Tab-separated table of C-alpha atoms in Angstrom:
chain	number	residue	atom	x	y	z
F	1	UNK	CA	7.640	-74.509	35.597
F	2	UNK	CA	9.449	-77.542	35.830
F	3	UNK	CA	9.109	-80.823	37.403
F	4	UNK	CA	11.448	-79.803	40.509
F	5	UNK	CA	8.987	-77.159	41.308
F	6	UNK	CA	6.147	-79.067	41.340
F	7	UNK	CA	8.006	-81.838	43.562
F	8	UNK	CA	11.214	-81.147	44.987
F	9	UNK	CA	12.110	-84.344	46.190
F	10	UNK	CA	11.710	-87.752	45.224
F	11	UNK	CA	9.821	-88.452	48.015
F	12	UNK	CA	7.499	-85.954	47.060
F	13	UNK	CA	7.095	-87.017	43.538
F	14	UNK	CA	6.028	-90.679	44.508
F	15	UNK	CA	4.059	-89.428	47.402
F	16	UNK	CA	1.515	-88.145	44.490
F	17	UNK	CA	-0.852	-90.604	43.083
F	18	UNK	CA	-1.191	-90.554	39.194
F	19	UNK	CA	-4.271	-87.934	39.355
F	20	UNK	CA	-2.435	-85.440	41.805
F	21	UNK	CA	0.967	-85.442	39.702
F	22	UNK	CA	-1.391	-85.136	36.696
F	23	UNK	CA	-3.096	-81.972	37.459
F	24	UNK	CA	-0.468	-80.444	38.450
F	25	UNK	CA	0.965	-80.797	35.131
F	26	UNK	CA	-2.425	-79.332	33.596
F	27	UNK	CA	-0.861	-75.892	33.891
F	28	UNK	CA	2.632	-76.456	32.216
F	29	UNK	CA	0.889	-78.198	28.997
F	30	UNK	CA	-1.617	-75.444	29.020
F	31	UNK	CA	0.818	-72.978	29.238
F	32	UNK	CA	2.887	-74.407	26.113
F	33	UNK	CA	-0.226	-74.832	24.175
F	34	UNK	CA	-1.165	-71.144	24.606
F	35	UNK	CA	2.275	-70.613	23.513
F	36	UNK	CA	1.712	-72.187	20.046
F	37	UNK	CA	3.350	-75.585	20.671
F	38	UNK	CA	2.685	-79.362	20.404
F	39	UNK	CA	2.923	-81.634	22.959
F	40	UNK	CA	3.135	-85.094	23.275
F	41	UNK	CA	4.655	-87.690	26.071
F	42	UNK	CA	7.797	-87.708	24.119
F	43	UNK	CA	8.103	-83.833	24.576
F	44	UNK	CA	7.494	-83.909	27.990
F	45	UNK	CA	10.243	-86.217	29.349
F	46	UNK	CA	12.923	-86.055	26.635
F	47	UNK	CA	12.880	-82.605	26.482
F	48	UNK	CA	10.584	-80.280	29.222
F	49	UNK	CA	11.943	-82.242	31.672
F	50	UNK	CA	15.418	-83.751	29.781
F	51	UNK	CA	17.316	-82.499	32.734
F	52	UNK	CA	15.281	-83.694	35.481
F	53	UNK	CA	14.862	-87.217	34.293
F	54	UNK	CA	17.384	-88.229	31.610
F	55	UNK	CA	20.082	-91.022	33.067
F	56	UNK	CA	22.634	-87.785	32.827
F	57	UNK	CA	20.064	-85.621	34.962
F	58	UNK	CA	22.693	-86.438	38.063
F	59	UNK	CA	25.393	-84.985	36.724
F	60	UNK	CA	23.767	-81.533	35.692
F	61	UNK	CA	22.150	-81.420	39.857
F	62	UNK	CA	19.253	-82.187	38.943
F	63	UNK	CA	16.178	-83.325	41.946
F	64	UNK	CA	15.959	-86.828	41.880
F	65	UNK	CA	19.800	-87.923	41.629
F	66	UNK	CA	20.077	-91.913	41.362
F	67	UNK	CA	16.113	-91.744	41.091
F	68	UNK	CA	15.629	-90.851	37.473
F	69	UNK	CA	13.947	-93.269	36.419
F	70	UNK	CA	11.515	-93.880	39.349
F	71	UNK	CA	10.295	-89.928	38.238
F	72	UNK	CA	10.239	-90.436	34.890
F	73	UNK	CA	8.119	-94.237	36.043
F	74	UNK	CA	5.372	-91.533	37.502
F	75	UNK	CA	5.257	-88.975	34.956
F	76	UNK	CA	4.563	-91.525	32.365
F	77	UNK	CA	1.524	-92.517	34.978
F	78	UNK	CA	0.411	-89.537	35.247
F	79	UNK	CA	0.181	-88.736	31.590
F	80	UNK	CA	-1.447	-92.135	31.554
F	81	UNK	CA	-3.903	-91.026	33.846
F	82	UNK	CA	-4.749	-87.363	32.343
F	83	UNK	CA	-5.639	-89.399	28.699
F	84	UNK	CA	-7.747	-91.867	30.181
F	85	UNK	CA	-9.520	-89.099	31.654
F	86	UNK	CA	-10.142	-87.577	28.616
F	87	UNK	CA	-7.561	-84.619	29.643
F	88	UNK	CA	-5.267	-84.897	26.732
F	89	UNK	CA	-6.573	-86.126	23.261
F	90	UNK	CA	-5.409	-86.813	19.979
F	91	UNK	CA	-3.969	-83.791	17.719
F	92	UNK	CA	-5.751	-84.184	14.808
F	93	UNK	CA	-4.038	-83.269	11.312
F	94	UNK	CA	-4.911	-81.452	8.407
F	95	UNK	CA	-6.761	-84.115	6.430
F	96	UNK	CA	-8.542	-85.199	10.094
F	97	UNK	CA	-6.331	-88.028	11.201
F	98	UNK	CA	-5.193	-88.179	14.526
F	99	UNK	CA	-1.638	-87.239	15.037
F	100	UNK	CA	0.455	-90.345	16.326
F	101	UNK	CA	2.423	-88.537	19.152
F	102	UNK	CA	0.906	-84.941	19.302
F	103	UNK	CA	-1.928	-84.016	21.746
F	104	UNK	CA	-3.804	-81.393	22.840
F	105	UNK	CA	-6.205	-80.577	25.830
F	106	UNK	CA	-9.552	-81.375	26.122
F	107	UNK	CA	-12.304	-78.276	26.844
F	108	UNK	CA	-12.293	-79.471	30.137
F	109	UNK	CA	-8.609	-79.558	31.024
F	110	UNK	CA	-8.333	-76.020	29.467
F	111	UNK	CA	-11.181	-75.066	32.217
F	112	UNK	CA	-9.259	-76.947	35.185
F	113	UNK	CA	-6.054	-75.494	34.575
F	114	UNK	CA	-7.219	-72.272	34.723
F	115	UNK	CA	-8.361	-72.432	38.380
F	116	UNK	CA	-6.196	-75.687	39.224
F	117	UNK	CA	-6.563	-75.514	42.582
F	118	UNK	CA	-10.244	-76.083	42.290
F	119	UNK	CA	-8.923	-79.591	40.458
F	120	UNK	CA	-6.764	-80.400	43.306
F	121	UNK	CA	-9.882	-79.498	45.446
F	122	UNK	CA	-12.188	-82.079	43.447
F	123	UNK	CA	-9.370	-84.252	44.665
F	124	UNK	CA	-9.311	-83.201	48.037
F	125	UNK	CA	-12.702	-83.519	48.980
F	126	UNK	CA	-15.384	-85.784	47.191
F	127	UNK	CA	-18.838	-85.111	47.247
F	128	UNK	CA	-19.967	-88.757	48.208
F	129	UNK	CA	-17.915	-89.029	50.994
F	130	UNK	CA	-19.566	-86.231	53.203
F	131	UNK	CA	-22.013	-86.958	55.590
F	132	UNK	CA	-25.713	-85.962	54.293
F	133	UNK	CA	-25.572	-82.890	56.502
F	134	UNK	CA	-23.000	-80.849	54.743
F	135	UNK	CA	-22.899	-82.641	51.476
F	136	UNK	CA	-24.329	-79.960	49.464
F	137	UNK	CA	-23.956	-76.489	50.622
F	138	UNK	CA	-20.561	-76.806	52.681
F	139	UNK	CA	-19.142	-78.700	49.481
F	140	UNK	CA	-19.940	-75.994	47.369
F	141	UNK	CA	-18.606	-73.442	49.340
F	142	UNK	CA	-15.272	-75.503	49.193
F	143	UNK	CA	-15.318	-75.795	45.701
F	144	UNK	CA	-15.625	-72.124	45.474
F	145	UNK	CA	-12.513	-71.386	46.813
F	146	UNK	CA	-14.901	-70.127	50.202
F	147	UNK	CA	-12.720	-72.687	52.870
F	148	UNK	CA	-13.069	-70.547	55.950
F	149	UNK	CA	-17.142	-70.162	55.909
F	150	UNK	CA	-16.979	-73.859	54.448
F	151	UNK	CA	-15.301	-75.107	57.868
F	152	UNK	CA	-17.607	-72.767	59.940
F	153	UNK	CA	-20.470	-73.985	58.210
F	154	UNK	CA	-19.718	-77.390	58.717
F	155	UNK	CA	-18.802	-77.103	62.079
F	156	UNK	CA	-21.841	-75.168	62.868
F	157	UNK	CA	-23.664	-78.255	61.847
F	158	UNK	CA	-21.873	-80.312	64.159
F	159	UNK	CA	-23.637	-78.239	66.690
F	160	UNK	CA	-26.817	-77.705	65.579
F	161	UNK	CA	-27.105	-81.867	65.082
F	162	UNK	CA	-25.985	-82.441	68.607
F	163	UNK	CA	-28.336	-80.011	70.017
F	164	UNK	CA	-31.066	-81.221	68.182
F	165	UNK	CA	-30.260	-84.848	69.134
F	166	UNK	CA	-29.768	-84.017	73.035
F	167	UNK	CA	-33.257	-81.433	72.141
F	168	UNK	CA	-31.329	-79.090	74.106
F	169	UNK	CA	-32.536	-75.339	74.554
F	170	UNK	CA	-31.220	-72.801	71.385
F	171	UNK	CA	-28.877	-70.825	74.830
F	172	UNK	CA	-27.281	-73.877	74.807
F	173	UNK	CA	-24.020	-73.274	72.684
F	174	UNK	CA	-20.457	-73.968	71.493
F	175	UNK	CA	-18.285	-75.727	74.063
F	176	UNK	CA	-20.612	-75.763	76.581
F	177	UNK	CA	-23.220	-77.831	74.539
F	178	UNK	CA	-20.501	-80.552	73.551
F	179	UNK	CA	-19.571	-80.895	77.467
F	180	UNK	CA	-23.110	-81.402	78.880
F	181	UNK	CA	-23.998	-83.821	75.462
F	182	UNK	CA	-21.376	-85.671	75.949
F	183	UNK	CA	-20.720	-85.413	79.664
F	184	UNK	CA	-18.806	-88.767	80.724
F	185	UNK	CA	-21.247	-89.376	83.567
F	186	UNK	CA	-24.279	-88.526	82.521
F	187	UNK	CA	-24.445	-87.214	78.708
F	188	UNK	CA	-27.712	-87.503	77.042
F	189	UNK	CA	-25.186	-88.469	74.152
F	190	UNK	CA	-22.712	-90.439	76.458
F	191	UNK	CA	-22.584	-94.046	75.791
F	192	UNK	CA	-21.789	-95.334	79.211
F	193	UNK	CA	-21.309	-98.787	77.664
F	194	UNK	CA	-17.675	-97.113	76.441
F	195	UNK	CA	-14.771	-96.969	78.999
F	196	UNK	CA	-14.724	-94.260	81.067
F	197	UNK	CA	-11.259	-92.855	79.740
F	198	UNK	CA	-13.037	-92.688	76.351
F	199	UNK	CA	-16.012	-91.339	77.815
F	200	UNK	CA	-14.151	-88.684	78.541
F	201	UNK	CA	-11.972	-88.258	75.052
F	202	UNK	CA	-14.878	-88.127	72.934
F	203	UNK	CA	-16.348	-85.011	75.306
F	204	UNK	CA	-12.943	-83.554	74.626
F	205	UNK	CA	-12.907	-84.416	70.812
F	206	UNK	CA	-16.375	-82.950	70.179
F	207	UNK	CA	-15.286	-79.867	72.626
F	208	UNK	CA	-12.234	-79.289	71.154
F	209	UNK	CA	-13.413	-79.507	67.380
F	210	UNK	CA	-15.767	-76.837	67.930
F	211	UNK	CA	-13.893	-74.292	70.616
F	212	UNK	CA	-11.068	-74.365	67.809
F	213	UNK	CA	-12.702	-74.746	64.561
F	214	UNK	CA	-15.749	-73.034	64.754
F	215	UNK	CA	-15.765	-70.323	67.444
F	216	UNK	CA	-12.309	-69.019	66.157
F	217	UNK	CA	-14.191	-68.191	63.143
F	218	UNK	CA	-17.462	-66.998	64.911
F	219	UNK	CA	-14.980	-64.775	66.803
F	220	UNK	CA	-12.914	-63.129	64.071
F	221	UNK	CA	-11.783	-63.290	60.236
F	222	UNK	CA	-9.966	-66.271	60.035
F	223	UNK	CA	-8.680	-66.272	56.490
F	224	UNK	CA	-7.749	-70.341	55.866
F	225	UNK	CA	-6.493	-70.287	52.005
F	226	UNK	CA	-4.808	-74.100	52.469
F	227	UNK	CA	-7.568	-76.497	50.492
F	228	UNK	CA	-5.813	-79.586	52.263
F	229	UNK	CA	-5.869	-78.170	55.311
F	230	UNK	CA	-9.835	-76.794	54.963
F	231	UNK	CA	-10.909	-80.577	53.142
F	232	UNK	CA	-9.584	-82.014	56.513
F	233	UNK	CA	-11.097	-80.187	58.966
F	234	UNK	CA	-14.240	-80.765	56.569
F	235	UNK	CA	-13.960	-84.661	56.655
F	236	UNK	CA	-13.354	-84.111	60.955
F	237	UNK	CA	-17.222	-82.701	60.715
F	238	UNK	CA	-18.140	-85.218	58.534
F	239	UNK	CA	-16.937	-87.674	60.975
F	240	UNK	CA	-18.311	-86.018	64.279
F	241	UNK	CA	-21.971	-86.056	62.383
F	242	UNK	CA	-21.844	-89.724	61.935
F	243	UNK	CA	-20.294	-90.251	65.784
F	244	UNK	CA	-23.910	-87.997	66.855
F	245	UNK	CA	-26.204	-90.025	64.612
F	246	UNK	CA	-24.783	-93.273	66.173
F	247	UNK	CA	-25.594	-91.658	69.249
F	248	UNK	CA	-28.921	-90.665	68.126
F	249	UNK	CA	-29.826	-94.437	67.279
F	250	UNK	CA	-28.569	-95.126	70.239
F	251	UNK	CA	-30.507	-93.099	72.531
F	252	UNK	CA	-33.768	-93.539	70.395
F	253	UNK	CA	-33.332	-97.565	70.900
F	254	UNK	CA	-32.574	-97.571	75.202
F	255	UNK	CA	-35.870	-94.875	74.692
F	256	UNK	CA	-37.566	-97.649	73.383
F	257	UNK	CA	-36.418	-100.147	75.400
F	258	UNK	CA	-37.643	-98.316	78.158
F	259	UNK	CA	-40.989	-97.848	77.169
F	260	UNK	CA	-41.788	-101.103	75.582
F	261	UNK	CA	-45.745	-100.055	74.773
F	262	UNK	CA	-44.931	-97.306	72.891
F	263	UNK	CA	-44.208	-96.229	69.330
């Protein structure tokens, strides 16, 4: 592997934040390890990737012409990054002092790189920034490599809150149930304080989510094997929950309103 394959372009390259470009590099050092090699920064840009980022790379075709040192600028970061997070340590030598330019991967980097995807996936999709809802079992599921029955099950969610919310009947399902919760006239989930044109987008929004996202897969196998595209359809539900328990507080509070003796 070289640094061309794991960005083509330039653009690419600095498109990656320091973590990204990092594990994505896990691999390559594990692979030399296994191999029987050292490794140390030094290794890595003067002579793993020599052609892609030395001021002569330009000459020899390599990715980033006239960019060299911009790329080598984020594979130093990156490095940076995988040792402050414990990634790469010291080499120790034979009478237990650490090696000065040598290092070798943690336990835990040897474990990421084997199933670096996963890593990109931790990445991809934190924990804390799912909504209650779907925080546990649906971000399991994507951290198992399971993104197809982690996007139905987190769509599914979106349904079962709104119907619960609008304390709709259980026959009540799929698009239908997003159109009458969310009608622009009348929606038990409507707020009619909203322009009407909106009104009417955020019916569509909620409809189209779930028509596309989660019948297709109630429908037939839908095998969806792109993390990035599963962790955003993910953080979609995770938005369309919080929209419904705005709602929720909303309704509750005119219910109130409305019946001032009660509660």
């Amino acid at each position: 592997m070289d640094i061309g394959e794991i960005a083509p372009t330039i653009d690419a390259l600095l498109a990656m934040e320091a973590d990204e470009l990092g594990l994505r590099l896990l691999p390559l050092l594990t692979d030399h390890q296994a191999r029987g090699g050292n490794f140390s920064l030094r290794w890595l840009v003067g002579v793993r990737f020599y052609d892609a980022l030395s001021p002569a790379a330009k000459h020899r075709g390599g990715p980033y012409p006239g960019s060299e040192r911009e790329a080598k600028a984020a594979v130093v970061e990156a490095w940076a990054w995988l040792e402050g997070q414990g990634f790469i340590v010291p080499l120790l030598t034979d009478n237990n002092s650490a090696h000065p330019d040598a290092r070798t991967l943690s336990r835990r980097a040897i474990q990421l790189a084997a199933n670096p995807q996963q890593a990109l996936g931790d990445r991809l999709l934190p924990k804390d920034s799912l909504h209650a809802l779907i925080r546990e079992d649906v971000w399991a599921l994507f951290h198992r490599g399971k993104y197809d029955t982690a996007v139905f099950e987190a769509m599914k969610a979106v349904e079962v809150e709104v119907r619960a919310a609008m304390e709709a009947p259980t026959s009540l399902l799929g698009v239908k149930l997003m159109r009458v919760a969310f009608a622009p006239e009348a929606g038990p989930l409507t707020d009619m304080s909203a322009d009407g044109g909106e009104r009417v987008a955020r019916m569509e929004l909620f409809a189209g989510a779930i028509g596309y996202y989660k019948n297709s897969q109630s429908h037939r196998d839908v095998a969806l094997s792109d993390p990035d595209q599963a962790a955003e359809i993910i953080m979609l539900a995770s938005h369309l929950l919080r929209i419904v328990d705005a709602c929720l507080d909303m309704r509750l509070t005119a219910l109130r309103a409305s019946h001032p003796g009660e509660g």
